Tab-separated table of C-alpha atoms in Angstrom:
chain	number	residue	atom	x	y	z
A	1201	MET	CA	104.725	112.006	85.831
A	1202	ILE	CA	102.576	111.833	88.990
A	1203	ASN	CA	102.777	114.986	91.070
A	1204	ALA	CA	103.342	114.164	94.751
A	1205	ASN	CA	100.990	117.028	95.639
A	1206	SER	CA	98.110	115.763	93.479
A	1207	THR	CA	94.805	114.473	94.861
A	1208	LEU	CA	94.108	110.734	94.935
A	1209	ASN	CA	90.526	109.442	94.832
A	1210	PHE	CA	89.765	106.014	96.314
A	1211	PRO	CA	86.968	103.725	95.054
A	1212	CYS	CA	84.946	104.337	98.250
A	1213	GLY	CA	84.738	108.054	97.443
A	1214	LYS	CA	87.311	109.301	99.978
A	1215	SER	CA	89.982	111.658	98.668
A	1216	MET	CA	93.589	112.016	99.787
A	1217	LYS	CA	94.995	115.534	99.341
A	1218	ASN	CA	98.460	114.319	98.253
A	1219	ARG	CA	100.456	111.123	97.721
A	1220	PHE	CA	101.965	110.761	101.226
A	1221	MET	CA	100.885	108.210	103.849
A	1222	LEU	CA	102.410	107.965	107.311
A	1223	ALA	CA	103.591	104.396	107.892
A	1224	PRO	CA	101.991	102.535	110.831
A	1225	LEU	CA	104.988	102.805	113.140
A	1226	THR	CA	105.477	100.922	116.403
A	1227	ASN	CA	106.243	103.507	119.078
A	1228	GLN	CA	105.416	101.984	122.505
A	1229	GLN	CA	104.198	105.310	123.900
A	1230	SER	CA	100.535	104.688	124.740
A	1231	HIS	CA	99.230	103.267	128.036
A	1232	GLU	CA	99.552	99.577	128.953
A	1233	ASN	CA	95.749	99.199	129.059
A	1234	GLY	CA	95.558	100.215	125.392
A	1235	LYS	CA	94.393	103.786	125.971
A	1236	LEU	CA	95.735	106.630	123.864
A	1237	SER	CA	98.428	108.736	125.519
A	1238	GLU	CA	99.078	112.445	125.026
A	1239	ASP	CA	102.476	111.526	123.538
A	1240	GLU	CA	100.898	109.338	120.858
A	1241	LEU	CA	98.247	111.962	120.153
A	1242	LYS	CA	100.967	114.596	119.652
A	1243	TRP	CA	103.112	112.337	117.444
A	1244	LEU	CA	100.245	111.535	115.071
A	1245	THR	CA	98.547	114.932	114.939
A	1246	MET	CA	101.893	116.610	114.188
A	1247	ARG	CA	102.185	114.384	111.092
A	1248	ALA	CA	98.713	115.476	109.982
A	1249	GLU	CA	99.731	119.090	110.567
A	1250	GLY	CA	102.943	118.392	108.628
A	1251	GLY	CA	101.018	117.554	105.483
A	1252	PHE	CA	100.541	113.786	105.309
A	1253	GLY	CA	97.490	113.071	103.180
A	1254	LEU	CA	96.797	109.905	105.170
A	1255	VAL	CA	97.854	109.398	108.774
A	1256	MET	CA	97.958	105.755	109.832
A	1257	THR	CA	98.100	104.825	113.504
A	1258	CYS	CA	100.484	102.237	114.876
A	1259	ALA	CA	99.303	98.636	114.775
A	1260	SER	CA	96.340	98.552	117.201
A	1261	HIS	CA	95.360	95.203	118.652
A	1262	VAL	CA	91.816	93.879	118.258
A	1263	GLN	CA	92.074	91.427	121.183
A	1264	GLU	CA	93.837	91.883	124.501
A	1265	ILE	CA	95.744	88.616	123.930
A	1266	GLY	CA	96.939	89.953	120.555
A	1267	LYS	CA	99.117	92.668	122.083
A	1268	GLY	CA	102.407	92.837	120.229
A	1269	PHE	CA	104.494	95.285	122.217
A	1270	PRO	CA	104.488	97.365	125.417
A	1271	GLY	CA	102.606	100.666	125.294
A	1272	GLN	CA	100.493	99.562	122.335
A	1273	LEU	CA	97.389	101.503	121.346
A	1274	GLY	CA	94.379	99.158	121.489
A	1275	ILE	CA	91.044	99.062	119.659
A	1276	PHE	CA	89.613	95.964	121.385
A	1277	SER	CA	87.069	97.630	123.705
A	1278	ASP	CA	84.585	100.503	123.821
A	1279	ASP	CA	86.435	101.606	126.966
A	1280	LEU	CA	89.131	102.909	124.621
A	1281	ASN	CA	86.788	104.964	122.434
A	1282	GLU	CA	87.369	108.344	124.074
A	1283	GLY	CA	90.999	108.453	122.922
A	1284	HIS	CA	90.140	107.284	119.414
A	1285	ILE	CA	87.406	109.902	119.007
A	1286	LYS	CA	89.922	112.587	120.000
A	1287	LEU	CA	92.672	111.203	117.760
A	1288	ALA	CA	90.511	110.776	114.646
A	1289	SER	CA	89.018	114.239	115.074
A	1290	GLN	CA	92.368	115.995	115.455
A	1291	ILE	CA	93.948	114.210	112.472
A	1292	LYS	CA	91.000	115.183	110.275
A	1293	GLU	CA	91.134	118.803	111.440
A	1294	HIS	CA	94.326	119.154	109.382
A	1295	GLY	CA	92.755	117.758	106.197
A	1296	SER	CA	94.332	114.304	106.521
A	1297	LEU	CA	92.540	110.988	106.275
A	1298	ALA	CA	92.505	109.254	109.681
A	1299	VAL	CA	93.046	105.495	109.376
A	1300	ILE	CA	93.670	102.922	112.112
A	1301	GLN	CA	95.603	99.721	111.526
A	1302	LEU	CA	93.893	96.602	112.915
A	1303	HIS	CA	96.389	94.130	114.326
A	1304	HIS	CA	96.865	90.918	116.262
A	1305	ALA	CA	100.379	89.666	116.994
A	1306	GLY	CA	99.510	85.964	117.301
A	1307	MET	CA	102.606	83.958	118.147
A	1308	ARG	CA	104.659	87.179	118.148
A	1309	THR	CA	102.886	88.339	121.328
A	1310	PRO	CA	105.365	88.397	124.235
A	1311	ALA	CA	103.894	86.009	126.839
A	1312	GLU	CA	104.804	88.384	129.681
A	1313	LEU	CA	102.482	91.050	128.235
A	1314	ILE	CA	99.399	88.840	128.447
A	1315	ASN	CA	100.350	86.420	131.252
A	1316	GLU	CA	99.458	83.397	129.141
A	1317	LYS	CA	100.639	81.509	126.082
A	1318	PRO	CA	100.440	83.446	122.810
A	1319	VAL	CA	98.081	82.038	120.194
A	1320	CYS	CA	98.822	80.836	116.687
A	1321	PRO	CA	97.002	79.038	113.837
A	1322	SER	CA	98.492	75.790	115.176
A	1323	ASP	CA	100.750	74.784	118.058
A	1324	ASN	CA	104.196	76.319	117.609
A	1325	GLU	CA	106.956	74.909	119.783
A	1326	GLU	CA	109.557	77.525	118.790
A	1327	THR	CA	107.455	80.406	120.160
A	1328	ASN	CA	105.668	78.343	122.839
A	1329	SER	CA	102.333	79.278	121.268
A	1330	ARG	CA	99.133	77.266	121.320
A	1331	GLY	CA	96.894	76.639	118.342
A	1332	LEU	CA	93.517	78.377	118.184
A	1333	THR	CA	90.395	76.230	118.296
A	1334	LEU	CA	87.969	76.594	115.389
A	1335	GLU	CA	85.649	78.563	117.653
A	1336	GLU	CA	88.533	80.887	118.599
A	1337	VAL	CA	89.421	81.462	114.930
A	1338	LYS	CA	85.860	82.606	114.276
A	1339	GLN	CA	85.988	84.767	117.393
A	1340	LEU	CA	89.240	86.327	116.131
A	1341	ARG	CA	87.541	87.076	112.813
A	1342	ASP	CA	84.597	88.690	114.602
A	1343	HIS	CA	86.906	90.815	116.765
A	1344	PHE	CA	88.661	92.235	113.697
A	1345	ILE	CA	85.227	93.115	112.320
A	1346	SER	CA	83.943	94.637	115.569
A	1347	ALA	CA	87.165	96.691	115.843
A	1348	ALA	CA	86.473	98.139	112.381
A	1349	ILE	CA	82.898	98.983	113.382
A	1350	ARG	CA	84.247	100.615	116.567
A	1351	ALA	CA	86.765	102.614	114.511
A	1352	LYS	CA	84.028	103.920	112.231
A	1353	LYS	CA	81.914	104.970	115.239
A	1354	CYS	CA	84.933	106.835	116.629
A	1355	GLY	CA	85.227	108.869	113.450
A	1356	TYR	CA	88.058	107.216	111.549
A	1357	ASP	CA	87.836	107.491	107.753
A	1358	GLY	CA	88.859	103.870	107.449
A	1359	VAL	CA	90.935	100.916	108.598
A	1360	GLU	CA	93.876	98.897	107.352
A	1361	VAL	CA	93.880	95.148	108.070
A	1362	HIS	CA	97.425	94.125	109.052
A	1363	GLY	CA	98.294	90.940	107.182
A	1364	ALA	CA	102.064	91.518	107.084
A	1365	HIS	CA	105.324	91.064	109.031
A	1366	GLY	CA	104.648	87.684	110.589
A	1367	TYR	CA	101.647	88.678	112.711
A	1368	VAL	CA	98.552	86.515	113.065
A	1369	LEU	CA	97.077	86.888	109.565
A	1370	THR	CA	100.529	86.273	108.064
A	1371	GLN	CA	100.753	83.184	110.258
A	1372	PHE	CA	97.519	81.896	108.739
A	1373	LEU	CA	98.797	82.640	105.208
A	1374	SER	CA	102.108	80.862	105.838
A	1375	SER	CA	102.389	77.203	104.809
A	1376	GLU	CA	105.425	76.976	107.123
A	1377	ILE	CA	103.522	78.148	110.227
A	1378	ASN	CA	99.901	77.149	109.573
A	1379	LYS	CA	99.536	73.393	110.073
A	1380	ARG	CA	95.731	73.360	110.521
A	1381	THR	CA	93.720	70.592	108.890
A	1382	ASP	CA	90.314	72.336	108.869
A	1383	GLU	CA	88.956	74.981	106.468
A	1384	TYR	CA	91.574	77.496	107.669
A	1385	GLY	CA	94.634	75.367	106.801
A	1386	GLY	CA	96.161	73.409	103.948
A	1387	SER	CA	95.595	74.994	100.539
A	1388	LEU	CA	96.228	78.693	99.894
A	1389	VAL	CA	92.464	79.149	99.509
A	1390	ASN	CA	92.036	77.817	103.043
A	1391	ARG	CA	95.028	79.649	104.514
A	1392	SER	CA	93.737	82.957	103.143
A	1393	ARG	CA	90.114	82.282	104.147
A	1394	LEU	CA	90.347	84.205	107.437
A	1395	LEU	CA	91.731	87.327	105.736
A	1396	PHE	CA	88.976	87.329	103.112
A	1397	GLU	CA	86.239	86.712	105.670
A	1398	ILE	CA	87.485	89.698	107.690
A	1399	VAL	CA	87.831	92.024	104.695
A	1400	ASN	CA	84.493	91.159	103.114
A	1401	ALA	CA	82.622	91.467	106.413
A	1402	ILE	CA	84.203	94.864	107.170
A	1403	ARG	CA	83.042	96.138	103.805
A	1404	GLU	CA	79.551	94.750	104.382
A	1405	THR	CA	79.169	96.097	107.933
A	1406	CYS	CA	80.958	99.447	107.539
A	1407	GLY	CA	79.488	100.344	104.172
A	1408	GLU	CA	80.733	101.290	100.729
A	1409	ASN	CA	81.986	104.760	101.781
A	1410	PHE	CA	84.399	103.450	104.434
A	1411	LEU	CA	88.089	103.387	103.418
A	1412	LEU	CA	89.447	99.838	103.580
A	1413	GLY	CA	93.008	98.707	102.973
A	1414	VAL	CA	95.104	95.587	103.534
A	1415	ARG	CA	98.818	95.440	104.358
A	1416	LEU	CA	100.802	92.437	103.091
A	1417	SER	CA	104.502	91.596	102.927
A	1418	PRO	CA	105.875	89.151	100.343
A	1419	GLU	CA	108.966	87.791	102.067
A	1420	ARG	CA	110.049	86.201	105.400
A	1421	PHE	CA	107.783	84.262	107.792
A	1422	GLY	CA	107.115	81.618	105.143
A	1423	MET	CA	105.690	84.072	102.623
A	1424	ASP	CA	105.940	83.197	98.929
A	1425	ILE	CA	105.854	86.000	96.356
A	1426	ASP	CA	103.557	84.160	93.938
A	1427	GLU	CA	101.158	83.269	96.757
A	1428	ILE	CA	101.031	86.873	98.001
A	1429	LYS	CA	100.479	88.105	94.439
A	1430	TRP	CA	97.563	85.645	94.151
A	1431	VAL	CA	96.076	86.975	97.411
A	1432	CYS	CA	96.538	90.574	96.185
A	1433	GLN	CA	94.844	89.897	92.853
A	1434	LYS	CA	91.935	88.123	94.542
A	1435	LEU	CA	91.488	91.058	96.941
A	1436	ILE	CA	91.430	93.390	93.937
A	1437	ASP	CA	89.065	91.207	91.901
A	1438	GLU	CA	86.557	90.768	94.726
A	1439	GLY	CA	86.191	94.543	94.909
A	1440	ALA	CA	85.947	94.984	98.693
A	1441	ILE	CA	89.146	96.977	99.241
A	1442	ASP	CA	90.227	100.505	98.306
A	1443	PHE	CA	93.987	100.082	98.577
A	1444	LEU	CA	96.801	97.586	99.006
A	1445	ASP	CA	99.775	98.464	101.189
A	1446	ILE	CA	102.735	96.293	100.158
A	1447	SER	CA	105.549	96.419	102.701
A	1448	LEU	CA	108.733	95.555	100.820
A	1449	TRP	CA	111.357	96.431	103.512
A	1450	ASP	CA	113.286	98.005	100.624
A	1451	CYS	CA	111.389	99.231	97.558
A	1452	PHE	CA	114.514	99.174	95.415
A	1453	LYS	CA	115.797	95.645	96.053
A	1454	MET	CA	115.663	92.315	94.289
A	1455	PRO	CA	113.763	89.388	95.857
A	1456	TYR	CA	115.596	87.164	98.354
A	1457	GLU	CA	114.629	83.983	96.520
A	1458	GLU	CA	116.689	83.224	93.434
A	1459	LYS	CA	113.710	81.889	91.466
A	1460	TYR	CA	112.061	85.330	91.636
A	1461	GLN	CA	115.143	87.400	90.766
A	1462	ASN	CA	114.271	87.880	87.087
A	1463	ILE	CA	112.699	91.224	88.089
A	1464	SER	CA	112.754	93.508	91.123
A	1465	LEU	CA	110.425	93.028	94.068
A	1466	LEU	CA	108.557	96.196	93.096
A	1467	GLU	CA	108.124	95.013	89.507
A	1468	HIS	CA	106.569	91.748	90.723
A	1469	PHE	CA	103.694	93.733	92.235
A	1470	LYS	CA	103.539	96.275	89.427
A	1471	SER	CA	102.555	93.339	87.193
A	1472	LEU	CA	99.196	92.964	88.999
A	1473	ASN	CA	96.012	94.294	87.401
A	1474	PHE	CA	95.001	96.837	90.051
A	1475	LYS	CA	91.817	97.957	88.238
A	1476	HIS	CA	90.323	100.706	90.446
A	1477	VAL	CA	92.229	99.675	93.578
A	1478	LYS	CA	95.076	102.000	94.630
A	1479	TRP	CA	98.391	100.785	95.970
A	1480	THR	CA	101.287	101.968	98.048
A	1481	VAL	CA	104.668	100.547	98.980
A	1482	ALA	CA	106.928	101.009	101.999
A	1483	GLY	CA	110.639	100.523	102.511
A	1484	LYS	CA	113.577	102.945	102.290
A	1485	ILE	CA	111.711	105.782	100.554
A	1486	SER	CA	113.939	108.356	102.198
A	1487	ASN	CA	114.049	111.586	100.207
A	1488	ALA	CA	112.326	113.602	97.486
A	1489	ALA	CA	114.083	111.728	94.670
A	1490	ASP	CA	112.951	108.377	96.087
A	1491	VAL	CA	109.364	109.629	96.349
A	1492	GLN	CA	109.316	110.693	92.705
A	1493	LYS	CA	111.016	107.490	91.544
A	1494	ILE	CA	108.346	105.347	93.234
A	1495	LEU	CA	105.476	107.471	91.901
A	1496	ASP	CA	106.992	107.389	88.394
A	1497	SER	CA	107.111	103.577	88.591
A	1498	GLY	CA	103.298	103.499	88.725
A	1499	VAL	CA	102.682	103.308	92.483
A	1500	ASP	CA	99.739	105.512	93.519
A	1501	PHE	CA	101.107	106.849	96.813
A	1502	VAL	CA	104.157	106.439	99.047
A	1503	THR	CA	104.337	105.199	102.640
A	1504	ILE	CA	106.936	107.013	104.725
A	1505	GLY	CA	108.449	105.722	107.968
A	1506	LYS	CA	111.931	106.849	109.082
A	1507	SER	CA	111.846	110.170	107.235
A	1508	ALA	CA	108.492	110.912	108.888
A	1509	ILE	CA	110.152	110.386	112.260
A	1510	LEU	CA	112.948	112.785	111.325
A	1511	HIS	CA	110.613	115.450	109.891
A	1512	HIS	CA	106.946	115.748	110.907
A	1513	ASN	CA	106.450	117.907	107.793
A	1514	PHE	CA	108.277	115.636	105.325
A	1515	PRO	CA	105.488	115.967	102.702
A	1516	LYS	CA	105.633	119.767	102.782
A	1517	LEU	CA	109.431	119.732	102.561
A	1518	VAL	CA	109.368	117.399	99.534
A	1519	ILE	CA	106.600	119.335	97.777
A	1520	GLU	CA	108.538	122.597	98.255
A	1521	ASN	CA	111.915	121.142	97.234
A	1522	PRO	CA	112.275	118.312	94.665
A	1523	ASN	CA	115.870	117.822	95.879
A	1524	PHE	CA	115.031	117.546	99.593
A	1525	ASN	CA	117.107	115.192	101.741
A	1526	PRO	CA	116.338	114.566	105.426
A	1527	ILE	CA	118.685	115.446	108.254
A	1528	ALA	CA	121.581	113.008	108.515
A	1529	ILE	CA	121.459	110.321	111.210
A	1530	PRO	CA	122.278	109.822	114.002
A	1531	VAL	CA	120.090	112.638	115.334
A	1532	SER	CA	119.850	114.057	118.832
A	1533	LYS	CA	117.114	113.268	121.312
A	1534	GLU	CA	116.405	117.000	121.314
A	1535	HIS	CA	115.678	116.939	117.582
A	1536	LEU	CA	113.304	114.000	117.965
A	1537	THR	CA	111.530	115.679	120.889
A	1538	LYS	CA	111.087	118.798	118.754
A	1539	GLU	CA	109.601	116.584	116.037
A	1540	GLY	CA	106.902	115.351	118.430
A	1541	LEU	CA	108.252	112.036	119.718
A	1542	GLY	CA	107.683	111.095	123.352
A	1543	LYS	CA	110.395	109.728	125.644
A	1544	LYS	CA	109.281	106.081	125.228
A	1545	PHE	CA	109.319	106.334	121.432
A	1546	ILE	CA	112.853	107.770	121.519
A	1547	GLU	CA	113.940	104.945	123.848
A	1548	TYR	CA	112.422	102.414	121.436
A	1549	LEU	CA	114.398	103.935	118.548
A	1550	ASN	CA	117.652	103.122	120.338
A	1551	ARG	CA	117.277	99.598	118.951
A	1552	TRP	CA	117.739	101.015	115.435
A	1553	PRO	CA	121.503	101.102	114.770
A	1554	ASN	CA	123.017	104.578	114.397
A	1555	PHE	CA	119.662	106.416	114.549
A	1556	VAL	CA	119.730	108.246	117.906
A	1557	LYS	CA	122.905	109.967	119.111
A	1558	LYS	CA	124.273	108.328	122.253
């Protein structure tokens, strides 16, 4: 049985003091120019103080035109470094690993946020997005890499490359969305080329001691479980990454597609040969029993979202009490304020049914 309070050592040499990672949660509470706000600083540093072994930022865009939501924290310019230096430093002061998630929304960018058409691997009529030129694809790759270099200079322990949830790298992976006919479209090898070029270059430029993870999701947005498992195994085999973050939406469910329903979604990924690479899953890990169930299934560490919103010190509460259950929802705005959420984050949570008391 894996103890949730046990240390985890990554291939790069970094150590995580326990088995809890804060999920990269959209919160809309930074400044519109991408700069860190005091509200976002408080939200994240309180989770470090509350015992998370790894604190992941929200998705942070690597290009201005890749902005996915209002009030998004950016990592696309050195002008933003001051906030990142402060954030990374304060997370690490509490003994947590500070990791930033590198993101580009692609066709999921709201046009009104960037005052132009969103971009996509190929023209997409449904989202009114334009296809990237070959030169722009290579520029996108280079901006992911330069964002990782910037993050290292700012003091982050590592980065996670966001390849999940229908954002730009998912769009490249998807045979439904990606209709390119060059080396970045067609076969799965071609559709995954951009992801591998980014990951391998980050490892090369940031060095072997820099923590490097990739987030993938196996369903929706044209994702195929077998294709995502192939990408995962190739990432493991090539040896550039330290961890895989598999976002399952619900860690305890069966796959949507009937042809994959012989085993659970979690079991599909448990079947991979992880070698030295660590892995985590996210989706409805709500209480202490869920945490232990996931760790007992062979997952190296858990990624916590909603329960981390409800309790900044969720890891400490679980470690102290193996029967811990979070406060019942809906919760008051006063409770969320006490737990370190800013006004804009609380407003954003109103879109989650039955979460915030009216």
